[in-house]
PDB file of C-alpha atoms in Angstrom:
ATOM      1  CA  MET A  14      28.662   7.299  -2.884  1.00  0.00           C
ATOM      2  CA  ASN A  15      25.089   8.515  -2.629  1.00  0.00           C
ATOM      3  CA  ARG A  16      23.263   6.651   0.774  1.00  0.00           C
ATOM      4  CA  LYS A  17      20.752   5.008   0.028  1.00  0.00           C
ATOM      5  CA  LEU A  18      17.393   3.508   1.807  1.00  0.00           C
ATOM      6  CA  LEU A  19      16.608   0.164   1.328  1.00  0.00           C
ATOM      7  CA  LEU A  20      12.555   0.115   2.302  1.00  0.00           C
ATOM      8  CA  ILE A  21      10.636  -3.053   2.588  1.00  0.00           C
ATOM      9  CA  ASP A  22       6.773  -4.213   2.591  1.00  0.00           C
ATOM     10  CA  ILE A  23       5.754  -7.247   4.012  1.00  0.00           C
ATOM     11  CA  GLY A  24       2.343  -7.450   2.965  1.00  0.00           C
ATOM     12  CA  ASN A  25      -0.456 -10.280   3.654  1.00  0.00           C
ATOM     13  CA  THR A  26       0.757 -12.271   0.365  1.00  0.00           C
ATOM     14  CA  ARG A  27       4.242 -10.836  -0.708  1.00  0.00           C
ATOM     15  CA  ALA A  28       7.170  -8.696   0.318  1.00  0.00           C
ATOM     16  CA  LYS A  29       7.751  -5.670  -1.937  1.00  0.00           C
ATOM     17  CA  TRP A  30      10.891  -3.412  -2.214  1.00  0.00           C
ATOM     18  CA  CYS A  31      12.869  -0.305  -3.824  1.00  0.00           C
ATOM     19  CA  VAL A  32      15.789   1.020  -3.155  1.00  0.00           C
ATOM     20  CA  SER A  33      15.228   4.578  -2.210  1.00  0.00           C
ATOM     21  CA  ASP A  34      18.518   7.517  -2.471  1.00  0.00           C
ATOM     22  CA  LEU A  35      18.328  10.091   0.290  1.00  0.00           C
ATOM     23  CA  ALA A  36      19.576  12.313  -2.332  1.00  0.00           C
ATOM     24  CA  HIS A  37      16.162  12.641  -4.529  1.00  0.00           C
ATOM     25  CA  ASP A  38      12.495  12.481  -3.939  1.00  0.00           C
ATOM     26  CA  GLY A  39       9.995   9.985  -5.800  1.00  0.00           C
ATOM     27  CA  ASP A  40      12.691   7.148  -6.952  1.00  0.00           C
ATOM     28  CA  PHE A  41      10.506   4.194  -5.242  1.00  0.00           C
ATOM     29  CA  ASP A  42      10.858   2.521  -8.507  1.00  0.00           C
ATOM     30  CA  PHE A  43      14.398   1.712  -8.165  1.00  0.00           C
ATOM     31  CA  LEU A  44      15.379  -2.206  -8.101  1.00  0.00           C
ATOM     32  CA  TYR A  45      11.411  -2.525  -6.915  1.00  0.00           C
ATOM     33  CA  SER A  46      10.579  -6.005  -6.922  1.00  0.00           C
ATOM     34  CA  ALA A  47       8.545  -8.702  -4.902  1.00  0.00           C
ATOM     35  CA  LEU A  48       8.508 -11.905  -3.531  1.00  0.00           C
ATOM     36  CA  PRO A  49       4.898 -14.201  -2.688  1.00  0.00           C
ATOM     37  CA  HIS A  50       5.235 -15.944   0.615  1.00  0.00           C
ATOM     38  CA  THR A  51       5.100 -18.948  -0.985  1.00  0.00           C
ATOM     39  CA  GLU A  52       8.562 -18.388  -1.675  1.00  0.00           C
ATOM     40  CA  SER A  53      11.374 -17.612   0.917  1.00  0.00           C
ATOM     41  CA  PRO A  54      14.148 -14.954   0.228  1.00  0.00           C
ATOM     42  CA  PHE A  55      16.686 -18.326   0.276  1.00  0.00           C
ATOM     43  CA  SER A  56      14.582 -19.668  -2.111  1.00  0.00           C
ATOM     44  CA  ASN A  57      15.947 -20.083  -5.535  1.00  0.00           C
ATOM     45  CA  GLN A  58      13.420 -18.050  -6.848  1.00  0.00           C
ATOM     46  CA  GLY A  59      14.174 -15.243  -3.766  1.00  0.00           C
ATOM     47  CA  ALA A  60      17.789 -15.195  -5.223  1.00  0.00           C
ATOM     48  CA  ASN A  61      17.034 -14.539  -8.257  1.00  0.00           C
ATOM     49  CA  GLN A  62      14.394 -12.148  -7.522  1.00  0.00           C
ATOM     50  CA  LEU A  63      17.042 -10.566  -5.108  1.00  0.00           C
ATOM     51  CA  GLN A  64      20.222 -10.545  -6.878  1.00  0.00           C
ATOM     52  CA  SER A  65      19.874  -6.802  -8.089  1.00  0.00           C
ATOM     53  CA  LEU A  66      19.712  -5.850  -4.658  1.00  0.00           C
ATOM     54  CA  LEU A  67      22.909  -7.429  -3.616  1.00  0.00           C
ATOM     55  CA  GLN A  68      24.519  -5.537  -6.265  1.00  0.00           C
ATOM     56  CA  VAL A  69      24.277  -2.056  -4.728  1.00  0.00           C
ATOM     57  CA  LYS A  70      24.127  -3.268  -0.954  1.00  0.00           C
ATOM     58  CA  GLU A  71      27.210  -1.741  -0.382  1.00  0.00           C
ATOM     59  CA  SER A  72      25.363   1.864  -0.759  1.00  0.00           C
ATOM     60  CA  ILE A  73      22.819   0.826   1.338  1.00  0.00           C
ATOM     61  CA  HIS A  74      22.853   3.056   4.818  1.00  0.00           C
ATOM     62  CA  HIS A  75      19.607   1.946   6.470  1.00  0.00           C
ATOM     63  CA  ILE A  76      16.611  -0.668   6.110  1.00  0.00           C
ATOM     64  CA  ILE A  77      13.358   0.248   6.681  1.00  0.00           C
ATOM     65  CA  LEU A  78      10.993  -2.957   7.595  1.00  0.00           C
ATOM     66  CA  CYS A  79       7.232  -2.560   7.427  1.00  0.00           C
ATOM     67  CA  SER A  80       5.286  -6.016   7.987  1.00  0.00           C
ATOM     68  CA  VAL A  81       1.421  -7.267   8.740  1.00  0.00           C
ATOM     69  CA  ALA A  82       3.019 -10.760   8.467  1.00  0.00           C
ATOM     70  CA  SER A  83       3.471 -13.679  10.564  1.00  0.00           C
ATOM     71  CA  SER A  84       6.044 -13.935  12.955  1.00  0.00           C
ATOM     72  CA  SER A  85       7.668 -17.001  10.808  1.00  0.00           C
ATOM     73  CA  ILE A  86       7.638 -14.571   7.732  1.00  0.00           C
ATOM     74  CA  ASN A  87       9.380 -11.894   9.461  1.00  0.00           C
ATOM     75  CA  THR A  88      11.626 -13.950  11.008  1.00  0.00           C
ATOM     76  CA  LEU A  89      12.840 -15.258   7.326  1.00  0.00           C
ATOM     77  CA  TRP A  90      13.384 -11.780   6.210  1.00  0.00           C
ATOM     78  CA  HIS A  91      15.369 -10.745   9.064  1.00  0.00           C
ATOM     79  CA  GLN A  92      17.873 -13.831   8.972  1.00  0.00           C
ATOM     80  CA  TRP A  93      18.344 -13.131   5.273  1.00  0.00           C
ATOM     81  CA  LEU A  94      19.199  -9.420   5.672  1.00  0.00           C
ATOM     82  CA  ALA A  95      21.666 -10.211   8.314  1.00  0.00           C
ATOM     83  CA  GLN A  96      23.102 -12.602   6.337  1.00  0.00           C
ATOM     84  CA  GLN A  97      23.177 -10.480   3.464  1.00  0.00           C
ATOM     85  CA  LEU A  98      23.318  -6.848   4.448  1.00  0.00           C
ATOM     86  CA  PRO A  99      25.466  -7.006   7.795  1.00  0.00           C
ATOM     87  CA  ASN A 100      26.594  -3.859   7.595  1.00  0.00           C
ATOM     88  CA  SER A 101      23.464  -1.883   7.227  1.00  0.00           C
ATOM     89  CA  ALA A 102      21.345  -0.850  10.368  1.00  0.00           C
ATOM     90  CA  ILE A 103      17.479  -2.117  10.446  1.00  0.00           C
ATOM     91  CA  SER A 104      14.651  -0.301  11.275  1.00  0.00           C
ATOM     92  CA  MET A 105      11.188  -1.730  12.186  1.00  0.00           C
ATOM     93  CA  PHE A 106       8.074   0.810  11.305  1.00  0.00           C
ATOM     94  CA  ASP A 107       5.327   0.440  13.582  1.00  0.00           C
ATOM     95  CA  SER A 108       2.013   1.939  14.041  1.00  0.00           C
ATOM     96  CA  SER A 109       2.663   5.361  16.648  1.00  0.00           C
ATOM     97  CA  LEU A 110       0.317   7.919  18.137  1.00  0.00           C
ATOM     98  CA  ASP A 111       1.698  10.740  16.132  1.00  0.00           C
ATOM     99  CA  PHE A 112       3.667  11.400  13.247  1.00  0.00           C
ATOM    100  CA  PHE A 113       4.950  15.209  12.554  1.00  0.00           C
ATOM    101  CA  GLN A 114       1.359  17.194  12.507  1.00  0.00           C
ATOM    102  CA  ILE A 115      -0.730  13.715  11.942  1.00  0.00           C
ATOM    103  CA  GLN A 116      -2.444  12.566  14.930  1.00  0.00           C
ATOM    104  CA  ASN A 117      -3.729   8.524  15.241  1.00  0.00           C
ATOM    105  CA  LEU A 118      -7.192   8.829  17.042  1.00  0.00           C
ATOM    106  CA  TYR A 119      -7.584   5.064  16.601  1.00  0.00           C
ATOM    107  CA  GLN A 120      -9.259   3.315  19.578  1.00  0.00           C
ATOM    108  CA  ALA A 121      -6.202   1.357  20.534  1.00  0.00           C
ATOM    109  CA  PRO A 122      -3.181   2.973  17.990  1.00  0.00           C
ATOM    110  CA  SER A 123      -0.867   0.165  18.383  1.00  0.00           C
ATOM    111  CA  ASP A 124      -3.709  -2.150  16.583  1.00  0.00           C
ATOM    112  CA  LEU A 125      -3.972  -0.259  13.507  1.00  0.00           C
ATOM    113  CA  GLY A 126      -2.086  -1.938  10.685  1.00  0.00           C
ATOM    114  CA  ASN A 127       1.641  -0.694   9.953  1.00  0.00           C
ATOM    115  CA  ASP A 128       0.958  -0.682   6.329  1.00  0.00           C
ATOM    116  CA  ARG A 129      -2.334   1.439   6.892  1.00  0.00           C
ATOM    117  CA  TRP A 130       0.078   3.863   8.829  1.00  0.00           C
ATOM    118  CA  ALA A 131       2.681   4.113   6.551  1.00  0.00           C
ATOM    119  CA  ALA A 132       0.090   4.819   3.944  1.00  0.00           C
ATOM    120  CA  ILE A 133      -1.282   7.310   5.670  1.00  0.00           C
ATOM    121  CA  ILE A 134       1.937   9.039   6.549  1.00  0.00           C
ATOM    122  CA  GLY A 135       2.730   9.003   2.536  1.00  0.00           C
ATOM    123  CA  GLY A 136      -0.856  10.571   1.936  1.00  0.00           C
ATOM    124  CA  TYR A 137       0.504  13.625   3.572  1.00  0.00           C
ATOM    125  CA  ASP A 138       3.529  14.134   0.929  1.00  0.00           C
ATOM    126  CA  PHE A 139       0.349  15.277  -1.214  1.00  0.00           C
ATOM    127  CA  ALA A 140      -2.139  16.670   1.051  1.00  0.00           C
ATOM    128  CA  GLN A 141      -0.045  18.724   3.561  1.00  0.00           C
ATOM    129  CA  ASP A 142      -3.308  20.538   4.319  1.00  0.00           C
ATOM    130  CA  GLY A 143      -5.620  17.384   5.467  1.00  0.00           C
ATOM    131  CA  ASN A 144      -8.897  16.396   4.147  1.00  0.00           C
ATOM    132  CA  TYR A 145      -7.557  13.538   2.156  1.00  0.00           C
ATOM    133  CA  LEU A 146      -8.666   9.820   1.803  1.00  0.00           C
ATOM    134  CA  ILE A 147      -6.554   6.871   1.308  1.00  0.00           C
ATOM    135  CA  VAL A 148      -7.491   3.995  -0.647  1.00  0.00           C
ATOM    136  CA  ASN A 149      -4.839   0.992  -0.255  1.00  0.00           C
ATOM    137  CA  SER A 150      -6.268  -1.671  -2.768  1.00  0.00           C
ATOM    138  CA  GLY A 151      -4.098  -4.956  -1.955  1.00  0.00           C
ATOM    139  CA  THR A 152      -5.368  -8.046  -0.361  1.00  0.00           C
ATOM    140  CA  ALA A 153      -7.673  -6.192   1.380  1.00  0.00           C
ATOM    141  CA  THR A 154      -8.965  -3.135   0.677  1.00  0.00           C
ATOM    142  CA  THR A 155      -8.678   0.025   3.333  1.00  0.00           C
ATOM    143  CA  ILE A 156     -10.225   2.961   3.166  1.00  0.00           C
ATOM    144  CA  ASP A 157      -8.575   5.963   5.457  1.00  0.00           C
ATOM    145  CA  TYR A 158      -9.036   9.432   6.094  1.00  0.00           C
ATOM    146  CA  VAL A 159      -7.675  12.111   7.550  1.00  0.00           C
ATOM    147  CA  ASN A 160      -8.890  15.364   8.455  1.00  0.00           C
ATOM    148  CA  ARG A 161      -8.340  18.994   7.850  1.00  0.00           C
ATOM    149  CA  ASP A 162      -6.611  19.202  11.229  1.00  0.00           C
ATOM    150  CA  LEU A 163      -4.600  16.451  10.299  1.00  0.00           C
ATOM    151  CA  LYS A 164      -6.117  13.453  12.423  1.00  0.00           C
ATOM    152  CA  PHE A 165      -6.783  10.216  11.669  1.00  0.00           C
ATOM    153  CA  ASN A 166     -10.043   9.040  13.260  1.00  0.00           C
ATOM    154  CA  GLY A 167     -10.811   5.508  11.513  1.00  0.00           C
ATOM    155  CA  GLY A 168     -11.727   4.023   8.559  1.00  0.00           C
ATOM    156  CA  TRP A 169     -12.674   0.555   6.561  1.00  0.00           C
ATOM    157  CA  ILE A 170     -11.276  -2.735   5.991  1.00  0.00           C
ATOM    158  CA  LEU A 171     -12.949  -4.996   3.280  1.00  0.00           C
ATOM    159  CA  PRO A 172     -12.099  -8.096   1.266  1.00  0.00           C
ATOM    160  CA  GLY A 173      -9.966  -6.868  -1.544  1.00  0.00           C
ATOM    161  CA  ILE A 174     -10.648  -7.541  -5.149  1.00  0.00           C
ATOM    162  CA  ASN A 175      -9.174 -10.929  -5.558  1.00  0.00           C
ATOM    163  CA  MET A 176     -10.427 -12.152  -2.032  1.00  0.00           C
ATOM    164  CA  MET A 177     -13.774 -11.561  -2.842  1.00  0.00           C
ATOM    165  CA  LEU A 178     -13.726 -13.437  -6.302  1.00  0.00           C
ATOM    166  CA  GLN A 179     -12.048 -16.388  -4.688  1.00  0.00           C
ATOM    167  CA  SER A 180     -14.565 -16.211  -2.201  1.00  0.00           C
ATOM    168  CA  LEU A 181     -16.952 -16.777  -4.615  1.00  0.00           C
ATOM    169  CA  GLY A 182     -15.482 -19.180  -6.331  1.00  0.00           C
ATOM    170  CA  SER A 183     -14.927 -21.564  -3.244  1.00  0.00           C
ATOM    171  CA  LYS A 184     -17.877 -20.662  -0.672  1.00  0.00           C
ATOM    172  CA  THR A 185     -20.664 -21.753  -3.595  1.00  0.00           C
ATOM    173  CA  ALA A 186     -21.335 -24.803  -5.950  1.00  0.00           C
ATOM    174  CA  LEU A 187     -21.543 -23.664  -9.111  1.00  0.00           C
ATOM    175  CA  LEU A 188     -19.613 -19.567  -9.410  1.00  0.00           C
ATOM    176  CA  PRO A 189     -16.493 -20.011 -10.897  1.00  0.00           C
ATOM    177  CA  ASN A 190     -13.170 -18.783  -8.977  1.00  0.00           C
ATOM    178  CA  LEU A 191     -12.100 -15.557 -11.049  1.00  0.00           C
ATOM    179  CA  SER A 192      -9.227 -14.418  -9.152  1.00  0.00           C
ATOM    180  CA  GLN A 193      -6.834 -15.270 -11.882  1.00  0.00           C
ATOM    181  CA  HIS A 194      -8.717 -13.416 -14.325  1.00  0.00           C
ATOM    182  CA  PRO A 195      -7.305 -10.473 -15.905  1.00  0.00           C
ATOM    183  CA  HIS A 196      -9.117  -7.496 -14.256  1.00  0.00           C
ATOM    184  CA  HIS A 197      -8.134  -5.377 -16.983  1.00  0.00           C
ATOM    185  CA  GLU A 198     -11.078  -6.807 -19.082  1.00  0.00           C
ATOM    186  CA  ILE A 199     -13.689  -5.981 -17.261  1.00  0.00           C
ATOM    187  CA  ASN A 200     -16.042  -3.859 -19.592  1.00  0.00           C
ATOM    188  CA  GLU A 201     -18.131  -0.765 -18.733  1.00  0.00           C
ATOM    189  CA  HIS A 202     -21.389  -2.056 -18.584  1.00  0.00           C
ATOM    190  CA  ILE A 203     -22.926  -1.638 -15.330  1.00  0.00           C
ATOM    191  CA  PHE A 204     -24.967  -4.915 -15.198  1.00  0.00           C
ATOM    192  CA  GLY A 205     -23.247  -8.052 -16.318  1.00  0.00           C
ATOM    193  CA  ASN A 206     -25.012 -10.104 -18.785  1.00  0.00           C
ATOM    194  CA  SER A 207     -22.905 -13.348 -18.027  1.00  0.00           C
ATOM    195  CA  THR A 208     -21.868 -15.307 -14.683  1.00  0.00           C
ATOM    196  CA  GLU A 209     -18.610 -14.152 -15.262  1.00  0.00           C
ATOM    197  CA  SER A 210     -18.944 -10.338 -16.095  1.00  0.00           C
ATOM    198  CA  ALA A 211     -21.702 -10.087 -13.027  1.00  0.00           C
ATOM    199  CA  ILE A 212     -18.873 -11.484 -11.079  1.00  0.00           C
ATOM    200  CA  LEU A 213     -16.271  -9.413 -12.152  1.00  0.00           C
ATOM    201  CA  GLN A 214     -18.530  -6.177 -12.070  1.00  0.00           C
ATOM    202  CA  GLY A 215     -20.264  -7.017  -8.904  1.00  0.00           C
ATOM    203  CA  VAL A 216     -16.880  -7.130  -7.413  1.00  0.00           C
ATOM    204  CA  LEU A 217     -15.867  -3.979  -8.526  1.00  0.00           C
ATOM    205  CA  TYR A 218     -18.195  -1.746  -7.833  1.00  0.00           C
ATOM    206  CA  ALA A 219     -18.316  -3.159  -4.351  1.00  0.00           C
ATOM    207  CA  GLN A 220     -15.167  -1.703  -4.239  1.00  0.00           C
ATOM    208  CA  LEU A 221     -16.149   1.687  -6.086  1.00  0.00           C
ATOM    209  CA  GLY A 222     -19.311   2.021  -4.010  1.00  0.00           C
ATOM    210  CA  SER A 223     -17.328   2.097  -0.989  1.00  0.00           C
ATOM    211  CA  ILE A 224     -15.387   4.595  -1.924  1.00  0.00           C
ATOM    212  CA  GLN A 225     -18.194   6.690  -3.529  1.00  0.00           C
ATOM    213  CA  PHE A 226     -19.873   6.361  -0.195  1.00  0.00           C
ATOM    214  CA  ALA A 227     -17.267   7.965   2.014  1.00  0.00           C
ATOM    215  CA  LEU A 228     -17.054  10.573  -0.454  1.00  0.00           C
ATOM    216  CA  HIS A 229     -20.353  11.394  -0.485  1.00  0.00           C
ATOM    217  CA  HIS A 230     -20.680  11.627   3.148  1.00  0.00           C
ATOM    218  CA  HIS A 231     -17.369  13.595   3.946  1.00  0.00           C
ATOM    219  CA  PRO A 232     -18.067  16.273   0.825  1.00  0.00           C
ATOM    220  CA  GLU A 233     -14.854  18.183   2.460  1.00  0.00           C
ATOM    221  CA  ILE A 234     -12.335  15.530   1.633  1.00  0.00           C
ATOM    222  CA  ARG A 235     -10.188  17.190  -0.989  1.00  0.00           C
ATOM    223  CA  HIS A 236      -7.975  14.581  -2.009  1.00  0.00           C
ATOM    224  CA  LEU A 237      -8.454  11.007  -2.903  1.00  0.00           C
ATOM    225  CA  ILE A 238      -5.156   8.737  -3.384  1.00  0.00           C
ATOM    226  CA  ILE A 239      -5.469   5.526  -4.517  1.00  0.00           C
ATOM    227  CA  SER A 240      -2.377   2.620  -4.121  1.00  0.00           C
ATOM    228  CA  GLY A 241      -2.101  -1.230  -4.037  1.00  0.00           C
ATOM    229  CA  GLY A 242      -1.778  -4.234  -6.474  1.00  0.00           C
ATOM    230  CA  ASN A 243      -5.253  -3.183  -7.817  1.00  0.00           C
ATOM    231  CA  GLY A 244      -5.186   0.246  -7.233  1.00  0.00           C
ATOM    232  CA  ALA A 245      -4.706   0.881 -11.279  1.00  0.00           C
ATOM    233  CA  LEU A 246      -8.076  -0.700 -11.765  1.00  0.00           C
ATOM    234  CA  ILE A 247     -10.053   1.094  -9.478  1.00  0.00           C
ATOM    235  CA  HIS A 248      -7.975   4.737 -10.498  1.00  0.00           C
ATOM    236  CA  LYS A 249      -9.634   3.804 -13.714  1.00  0.00           C
ATOM    237  CA  ASN A 250     -13.018   2.910 -13.000  1.00  0.00           C
ATOM    238  CA  LEU A 251     -13.958   5.460 -10.395  1.00  0.00           C
ATOM    239  CA  ASP A 252     -16.208   8.361 -11.368  1.00  0.00           C
ATOM    240  CA  LEU A 253     -15.622  11.290  -9.549  1.00  0.00           C
ATOM    241  CA  ASN A 254     -17.839  13.418 -11.294  1.00  0.00           C
ATOM    242  CA  PRO A 255     -20.258  14.199  -8.691  1.00  0.00           C
ATOM    243  CA  TYR A 256     -16.612  15.297  -6.576  1.00  0.00           C
ATOM    244  CA  PRO A 257     -15.156  18.189  -8.787  1.00  0.00           C
ATOM    245  CA  LEU A 258     -13.563  19.697  -5.668  1.00  0.00           C
ATOM    246  CA  CYS A 259     -11.542  16.186  -5.186  1.00  0.00           C
ATOM    247  CA  SER A 260      -8.238  15.828  -6.858  1.00  0.00           C
ATOM    248  CA  VAL A 261      -7.095  12.097  -7.228  1.00  0.00           C
ATOM    249  CA  THR A 262      -3.555  10.702  -7.054  1.00  0.00           C
ATOM    250  CA  LEU A 263      -2.332   7.007  -7.918  1.00  0.00           C
ATOM    251  CA  ASP A 264       0.783   6.425  -6.399  1.00  0.00           C
ATOM    252  CA  PRO A 265       2.201   2.558  -6.477  1.00  0.00           C
ATOM    253  CA  TYR A 266       4.265   3.550  -3.961  1.00  0.00           C
ATOM    254  CA  LEU A 267       2.667   5.352  -1.537  1.00  0.00           C
ATOM    255  CA  ILE A 268       3.844   2.733   1.648  1.00  0.00           C
ATOM    256  CA  PHE A 269       7.447   3.220   0.346  1.00  0.00           C
ATOM    257  CA  ARG A 270       6.853   7.259   0.305  1.00  0.00           C
ATOM    258  CA  GLY A 271       5.708   6.950   3.614  1.00  0.00           C
ATOM    259  CA  LEU A 272       8.463   5.076   5.442  1.00  0.00           C
ATOM    260  CA  ARG A 273      11.183   7.189   3.342  1.00  0.00           C
ATOM    261  CA  LEU A 274       9.244  10.310   4.994  1.00  0.00           C
ATOM    262  CA  TRP A 275       8.992   8.736   8.379  1.00  0.00           C
ATOM    263  CA  TYR A 276      12.778   7.444   7.750  1.00  0.00           C
ATOM    264  CA  LEU A 277      13.715  11.600   7.080  1.00  0.00           C
ATOM    265  CA  GLN A 278      11.578  13.146  10.400  1.00  0.00           C
ATOM    266  CA  THR A 279      12.533  10.392  12.615  1.00  0.00           C
ATOM    267  CA  LEU A 280      15.661   8.587  11.948  1.00  0.00           C
ATOM    268  CA  GLN A 281      17.802  10.655  10.272  1.00  0.00           C
TER     269      GLN A 281
END
């Protein structure tokens, strides 16, 4: 039986997981699923979502857990894992000063979000020569740059698409909350001609503009790697024509990729 890794990314609003076969690269969609924090892994919905995972639990050799959630949510997951997969080792992934050739030059490296560091490590899989920009579009949108010397000097954190939409809907008297609006319906007009389209376009172009600002001021960037729940929307609408030397990759499993690389280099 092939040994497998259970990779768990506990984000701001939901937990995501997949099972990765140690004998094969890039199989991050195997048993991929997610559970919102409004549901516990012990709840009925949690049991349903996690059922397929338990069917392969005997092959799970190691569990890598990356979290930016509260201690109470982390405790629930640790309790569930200890109960359901007692024979699998668990390792917590944390930000560090370096990984392999990548240096973390954040002012306080331990303050860097674990998910950001995992995504930066995952980006190395696509750009081992450095000069890459990571865009992770989730609850928050993070934009992080690793230079040609594989040094991470910092990045930006801004509200994600849904957070921007929720904020406009909740902090104003007359604007609607469009956070549940199907984002794929955003049209290609630069300026919205209704309140709804003006909000959707404004929020989208705020995200795109931040990415293009980074590319404009760092023309040496050669690789753009996009991930996160709204990554496909960003990828679809981002105009890279002014940056012909910059390749773009959409990888919804970037954090998992980083966790797997970390395990292979650190724990195996």
